[in-house]
One Martini backbone bead per residue (centre of mass of N, CA, C, O) as a GRO file, in nm:
protein
  123
    1UNK     BB    1   0.069  -1.689   0.721
    2UNK     BB    2  -0.081  -1.386   0.633
    3UNK     BB    3  -0.273  -1.129   0.801
    4UNK     BB    4  -0.476  -0.824   0.632
    5UNK     BB    5  -0.562  -0.505   0.761
    6UNK     BB    6  -0.755  -0.243   0.697
    7UNK     BB    7  -0.764   0.096   0.722
    8UNK     BB    8  -0.910   0.443   0.694
    9UNK     BB    9  -1.104   0.485   0.467
   10UNK     BB   10  -1.339   0.696   0.264
   11UNK     BB   11  -1.421   1.047   0.263
   12UNK     BB   12  -1.336   1.308   0.061
   13UNK     BB   13  -1.187   1.593  -0.077
   14UNK     BB   14  -1.025   1.757  -0.260
   15UNK     BB   15  -0.698   1.806  -0.110
   16UNK     BB   16  -0.699   1.616   0.106
   17UNK     BB   17  -0.675   1.345   0.394
   18UNK     BB   18  -0.557   1.005   0.417
   19UNK     BB   19  -0.492   0.728   0.647
   20UNK     BB   20  -0.352   0.430   0.621
   21UNK     BB   21  -0.394   0.084   0.717
   22UNK     BB   22  -0.170  -0.225   0.800
   23UNK     BB   23  -0.245  -0.520   0.974
   24UNK     BB   24  -0.079  -0.802   1.084
   25UNK     BB   25   0.009  -1.137   1.225
   26UNK     BB   26   0.316  -1.120   1.174
   27UNK     BB   27   0.577  -1.189   1.362
   28UNK     BB   28   0.800  -1.138   1.084
   29UNK     BB   29   0.733  -0.854   0.964
   30UNK     BB   30   1.003  -0.737   0.916
   31UNK     BB   31   1.055  -0.964   0.654
   32UNK     BB   32   0.867  -0.765   0.494
   33UNK     BB   33   0.757  -0.672   0.241
   34UNK     BB   34   0.558  -0.373   0.126
   35UNK     BB   35   0.216  -0.318  -0.030
   36UNK     BB   36   0.044  -0.064  -0.246
   37UNK     BB   37  -0.285  -0.084  -0.389
   38UNK     BB   38  -0.511  -0.034  -0.676
   39UNK     BB   39  -0.875  -0.030  -0.763
   40UNK     BB   40  -1.094   0.000  -1.029
   41UNK     BB   41  -1.382  -0.054  -1.183
   42UNK     BB   42  -1.244  -0.264  -1.474
   43UNK     BB   43  -0.962  -0.273  -1.340
   44UNK     BB   44  -0.620  -0.308  -1.257
   45UNK     BB   45  -0.429  -0.368  -1.022
   46UNK     BB   46  -0.231  -0.088  -0.885
   47UNK     BB   47   0.022   0.049  -0.809
   48UNK     BB   48   0.205   0.268  -0.557
   49UNK     BB   49   0.357   0.123  -0.300
   50UNK     BB   50   0.688   0.046  -0.177
   51UNK     BB   51   0.852  -0.121   0.140
   52UNK     BB   52   1.161  -0.210   0.294
   53UNK     BB   53   1.320  -0.319   0.574
   54UNK     BB   54   1.486  -0.047   0.532
   55UNK     BB   55   1.306   0.169   0.448
   56UNK     BB   56   1.264   0.165   0.132
   57UNK     BB   57   1.123   0.324  -0.158
   58UNK     BB   58   0.831   0.348  -0.366
   59UNK     BB   59   0.669   0.527  -0.653
   60UNK     BB   60   0.423   0.602  -0.830
   61UNK     BB   61   0.392   0.886  -0.989
   62UNK     BB   62   0.115   1.011  -0.923
   63UNK     BB   63   0.214   0.962  -0.613
   64UNK     BB   64   0.452   1.153  -0.599
   65UNK     BB   65   0.483   1.340  -0.299
   66UNK     BB   66   0.173   1.295  -0.173
   67UNK     BB   67   0.299   0.971  -0.076
   68UNK     BB   68   0.345   0.817   0.251
   69UNK     BB   69   0.531   0.530   0.340
   70UNK     BB   70   0.508   0.312   0.643
   71UNK     BB   71   0.671   0.176   0.924
   72UNK     BB   72   0.586  -0.055   1.254
   73UNK     BB   73   0.703  -0.355   1.370
   74UNK     BB   74   0.631  -0.340   1.663
   75UNK     BB   75   0.309  -0.335   1.502
   76UNK     BB   76   0.271  -0.457   1.241
   77UNK     BB   77   0.275  -0.174   1.038
   78UNK     BB   78   0.141   0.014   0.786
   79UNK     BB   79   0.162   0.309   0.584
   80UNK     BB   80  -0.073   0.539   0.429
   81UNK     BB   81  -0.004   0.863   0.307
   82UNK     BB   82  -0.277   1.112   0.195
   83UNK     BB   83  -0.198   1.368   0.001
   84UNK     BB   84  -0.378   1.586  -0.220
   85UNK     BB   85  -0.634   1.482  -0.313
   86UNK     BB   86  -0.763   1.303  -0.584
   87UNK     BB   87  -1.029   1.181  -0.793
   88UNK     BB   88  -0.814   0.963  -0.917
   89UNK     BB   89  -0.793   0.804  -0.659
   90UNK     BB   90  -1.037   0.642  -0.657
   91UNK     BB   91  -1.077   0.319  -0.498
   92UNK     BB   92  -0.926   0.016  -0.379
   93UNK     BB   93  -0.720  -0.029  -0.124
   94UNK     BB   94  -0.442  -0.247  -0.095
   95UNK     BB   95  -0.254  -0.471   0.106
   96UNK     BB   96   0.097  -0.614   0.057
   97UNK     BB   97   0.280  -0.918   0.119
   98UNK     BB   98   0.675  -1.033   0.123
   99UNK     BB   99   0.907  -1.234   0.114
  100UNK     BB  100   1.156  -0.993   0.147
  101UNK     BB  101   1.387  -0.716  -0.039
  102UNK     BB  102   1.267  -0.669  -0.292
  103UNK     BB  103   1.132  -0.504  -0.595
  104UNK     BB  104   0.769  -0.518  -0.570
  105UNK     BB  105   0.571  -0.415  -0.837
  106UNK     BB  106   0.341  -0.683  -0.915
  107UNK     BB  107   0.080  -0.859  -0.809
  108UNK     BB  108   0.231  -1.148  -0.838
  109UNK     BB  109   0.483  -1.094  -0.612
  110UNK     BB  110   0.235  -1.179  -0.406
  111UNK     BB  111   0.104  -1.342  -0.150
  112UNK     BB  112  -0.065  -1.110   0.056
  113UNK     BB  113  -0.364  -1.005   0.108
  114UNK     BB  114  -0.610  -0.796   0.171
  115UNK     BB  115  -0.929  -0.676   0.135
  116UNK     BB  116  -0.974  -0.365   0.168
  117UNK     BB  117  -1.015   0.013   0.080
  118UNK     BB  118  -1.221   0.261   0.069
  119UNK     BB  119  -1.167   0.558  -0.180
  120UNK     BB  120  -1.321   0.904  -0.171
  121UNK     BB  121  -1.285   1.147  -0.425
  122UNK     BB  122  -1.401   1.486  -0.427
  123UNK     BB  123  -1.465   1.768  -0.610
   0.00000   0.00000   0.00000
């Protein structure tokens, strides 16, 4: 069982930056692929970014070049640095973990989820 806790959400003006963190309880964190997803009310949860245990990354098209996912296996933590934020980035952001190293882009491929953190970007 992996317990994930996100932090770092908040309110920011358009064009600003926020950094999200996701701390994992699992001691074998380094063997997990990690993902970030986001969800707005009434919509399904959507993929944002992915990183595997070799730190190979993948991004959804609308965030590529603005968001950066990274991981620190010594701290069992994955990060999402969000720059040039837009009002349409407003959502609850979730981190997710799945044991393995495949390219996991869909929420049903992940076994473990955090509770989510709200990101609000004002115009």
